């Protein structure tokens, strides 16, 4: 009896995890696999997620993680730069996409010569200390890109109907 209950709970937990995982991937683009129906909100979510992953790897001092995130980011930025949608070709979005793509390429070139690992050098210095300024600039540009992707969206402002009070009855003076 007890084992049957445990199995039911396990099935429910695994099922809900699968549903959550499927829902998360539906709101994300993966590199060059971006679809023709993609929109700026999904692009912004993807860039934000990649920003957060890159920042977390950097803060952990994980060179291999930073390299992997930069490789994935490179595919996303290349796809974003080549998109011809109206939202992707707005000046601010295009400028931020190109700048982030250039910074990502430059960072990838510098990371290629670094050994994987999280070794510390002198106090306060780690393997990634040589690319800190470049990485910080890329992270800032990614946030600017997210803002520009979301900045062109119309903000829906539903206005409720205003109640109109009845006009007061004004007495008419007698002539």
Short mmCIF file of C-alpha atoms in Angstrom, two decimals:
data_model
loop_
_atom_site.label_atom_id
_atom_site.label_comp_id
_atom_site.label_asym_id
_atom_site.label_seq_id
_atom_site.Cartn_x
_atom_site.Cartn_y
_atom_site.Cartn_z
CA UNK A 1 0.00 0.00 0.00
CA UNK A 2 2.74 2.38 0.98
CA UNK A 3 4.76 1.55 -2.12
CA UNK A 4 1.78 2.34 -4.36
CA UNK A 5 1.49 5.79 -2.79
CA UNK A 6 5.20 6.46 -3.29
CA UNK A 7 4.95 5.45 -6.95
CA UNK A 8 1.99 7.78 -7.50
CA UNK A 9 3.84 10.67 -5.91
CA UNK A 10 6.94 9.90 -7.99
CA UNK A 11 4.88 9.84 -11.20
CA UNK A 12 3.25 13.15 -10.28
CA UNK A 13 6.59 14.79 -9.52
CA UNK A 14 8.28 13.52 -12.69
CA UNK A 15 5.28 14.50 -14.79
CA UNK A 16 5.17 18.02 -13.43
CA UNK A 17 8.91 18.42 -13.97
CA UNK A 18 8.49 17.35 -17.60
CA UNK A 19 5.68 19.86 -18.09
CA UNK A 20 7.74 22.65 -16.56
CA UNK A 21 10.77 21.76 -18.67
CA UNK A 22 8.66 21.71 -21.82
CA UNK A 23 7.10 25.06 -21.01
CA UNK A 24 10.46 26.66 -20.38
CA UNK A 25 11.90 25.52 -23.69
CA UNK A 26 8.88 26.80 -25.59
CA UNK A 27 9.76 30.35 -24.53
CA UNK A 28 13.38 30.08 -25.57
CA UNK A 29 15.39 30.19 -28.76
CA UNK A 30 18.40 28.01 -29.20
CA UNK A 31 21.08 29.40 -31.47
CA UNK A 32 20.43 29.13 -35.16
CA UNK A 33 17.23 27.12 -34.58
CA UNK A 34 15.17 30.28 -34.21
CA UNK A 35 11.85 29.95 -35.95
CA UNK A 36 10.17 32.27 -38.38
CA UNK A 37 7.43 32.91 -35.83
CA UNK A 38 9.84 34.16 -33.18
CA UNK A 39 9.11 37.49 -31.55
CA UNK A 40 11.06 40.11 -29.57
CA UNK A 41 9.72 38.94 -26.22
CA UNK A 42 11.13 35.44 -26.74
CA UNK A 43 14.40 36.89 -28.00
CA UNK A 44 14.63 39.10 -24.91
CA UNK A 45 13.95 36.13 -22.60
CA UNK A 46 16.66 34.14 -24.35
CA UNK A 47 19.25 36.91 -24.18
CA UNK A 48 18.38 37.55 -20.51
CA UNK A 49 18.75 33.85 -19.68
CA UNK A 50 22.10 33.70 -21.44
CA UNK A 51 23.26 36.87 -19.67
CA UNK A 52 22.39 35.31 -16.31
CA UNK A 53 24.17 32.03 -17.14
CA UNK A 54 27.28 33.84 -18.35
CA UNK A 55 27.35 36.06 -15.28
CA UNK A 56 26.95 33.06 -12.94
CA UNK A 57 29.80 31.17 -14.65
CA UNK A 58 32.00 34.24 -14.47
CA UNK A 59 31.26 34.86 -10.80
CA UNK A 60 32.07 31.21 -10.06
CA UNK A 61 35.40 31.60 -11.88
CA UNK A 62 34.47 28.68 -14.15
CA UNK A 63 36.46 29.18 -17.36
CA UNK A 64 34.92 26.13 -19.07
CA UNK A 65 31.43 27.38 -18.19
CA UNK A 66 32.18 30.85 -19.54
CA UNK A 67 33.53 29.31 -22.76
CA UNK A 68 30.42 27.17 -23.18
CA UNK A 69 28.10 30.12 -22.53
CA UNK A 70 30.00 32.32 -24.98
CA UNK A 71 29.74 29.60 -27.66
CA UNK A 72 25.98 29.35 -27.16
CA UNK A 73 25.64 33.13 -27.04
CA UNK A 74 27.61 33.42 -30.27
CA UNK A 75 25.00 31.33 -32.11
CA UNK A 76 22.12 33.35 -30.69
CA UNK A 77 23.73 36.70 -31.50
CA UNK A 78 24.67 35.62 -35.03
CA UNK A 79 21.08 34.56 -35.63
CA UNK A 80 19.76 37.81 -34.15
CA UNK A 81 22.08 39.96 -36.28
CA UNK A 82 20.96 38.22 -39.48
CA UNK A 83 17.21 38.39 -38.77
CA UNK A 84 15.21 40.62 -41.08
CA UNK A 85 12.11 41.07 -38.93
CA UNK A 86 10.99 44.65 -38.37
CA UNK A 87 11.65 44.36 -34.61
CA UNK A 88 15.16 42.98 -35.18
CA UNK A 89 16.17 45.69 -37.63
CA UNK A 90 15.26 48.71 -35.49
CA UNK A 91 18.36 50.87 -35.12
CA UNK A 92 18.83 50.44 -31.37
CA UNK A 93 18.26 46.68 -31.48
CA UNK A 94 20.54 46.23 -34.50
CA UNK A 95 23.31 48.35 -32.91
CA UNK A 96 23.15 46.43 -29.62
CA UNK A 97 23.06 43.08 -31.47
CA UNK A 98 26.11 43.93 -33.57
CA UNK A 99 28.03 45.32 -30.58
CA UNK A 100 27.23 42.26 -28.45
CA UNK A 101 28.18 39.97 -31.33
CA UNK A 102 31.55 41.74 -31.76
CA UNK A 103 32.27 41.63 -28.02
CA UNK A 104 31.31 37.96 -27.87
CA UNK A 105 33.64 37.11 -30.76
CA UNK A 106 36.50 39.04 -29.17
CA UNK A 107 35.88 37.34 -25.82
CA UNK A 108 35.77 33.89 -27.47
CA UNK A 109 39.16 34.57 -29.09
CA UNK A 110 40.71 35.55 -25.75
CA UNK A 111 39.13 32.61 -23.92
CA UNK A 112 40.52 30.14 -26.48
CA UNK A 113 44.01 30.58 -25.06
CA UNK A 114 42.92 30.08 -21.44
CA UNK A 115 43.01 26.70 -19.76
CA UNK A 116 39.72 25.37 -18.39
CA UNK A 117 39.37 25.38 -14.64
CA UNK A 118 38.76 27.62 -11.67
CA UNK A 119 42.32 27.96 -10.36
CA UNK A 120 43.13 31.07 -8.32
CA UNK A 121 46.29 33.05 -8.86
CA UNK A 122 47.17 35.91 -6.58
CA UNK A 123 44.51 36.91 -4.05
CA UNK A 124 41.63 38.49 -5.92
CA UNK A 125 42.84 37.21 -9.29
CA UNK A 126 41.60 34.14 -11.08
CA UNK A 127 41.96 32.73 -14.57
CA UNK A 128 39.29 35.11 -15.88
CA UNK A 129 40.84 38.30 -14.51
CA UNK A 130 42.42 39.07 -17.90
CA UNK A 131 39.04 39.34 -19.57
CA UNK A 132 37.06 41.02 -16.79
CA UNK A 133 36.63 44.36 -18.56
CA UNK A 134 35.59 42.72 -21.82
CA UNK A 135 33.19 40.37 -20.07
CA UNK A 136 31.67 43.20 -18.04
CA UNK A 137 31.15 45.21 -21.22
CA UNK A 138 29.49 42.21 -22.90
CA UNK A 139 27.16 41.67 -19.94
CA UNK A 140 26.17 45.35 -19.98
CA UNK A 141 25.56 45.24 -23.74
CA UNK A 142 23.39 42.14 -23.35
CA UNK A 143 21.20 44.00 -20.86
CA UNK A 144 20.99 46.92 -23.31
CA UNK A 145 19.96 44.44 -25.99
CA UNK A 146 17.19 43.03 -23.79
CA UNK A 147 15.96 46.57 -23.14
CA UNK A 148 16.00 47.45 -26.84
CA UNK A 149 14.18 44.23 -27.74
CA UNK A 150 11.45 45.00 -25.24
CA UNK A 151 11.50 48.75 -25.88
CA UNK A 152 9.83 48.49 -29.25
CA UNK A 153 6.84 46.59 -27.99
CA UNK A 154 3.57 48.44 -27.69
CA UNK A 155 2.48 48.72 -24.10
CA UNK A 156 -1.11 47.62 -23.85
CA UNK A 157 -3.02 50.01 -21.66
CA UNK A 158 -6.61 48.91 -21.36
CA UNK A 159 -8.77 51.77 -20.32
CA UNK A 160 -11.89 50.90 -18.39
CA UNK A 161 -15.05 52.70 -19.43
CA UNK A 162 -15.53 55.71 -17.26
CA UNK A 163 -18.86 56.00 -15.52
CA UNK A 164 -20.62 59.17 -16.54
CA UNK A 165 -22.64 60.69 -13.73
CA UNK A 166 -26.10 61.99 -14.61
CA UNK A 167 -26.38 65.70 -15.16
CA UNK A 168 -27.96 67.59 -12.32
CA UNK A 169 -31.37 69.08 -12.89
CA UNK A 170 -31.07 72.82 -12.91
CA UNK A 171 -34.24 74.80 -12.13
CA UNK A 172 -35.20 77.20 -14.83
CA UNK A 173 -36.08 80.65 -13.51
CA UNK A 174 -39.55 81.95 -14.43
CA UNK A 175 -39.68 85.04 -16.70
#
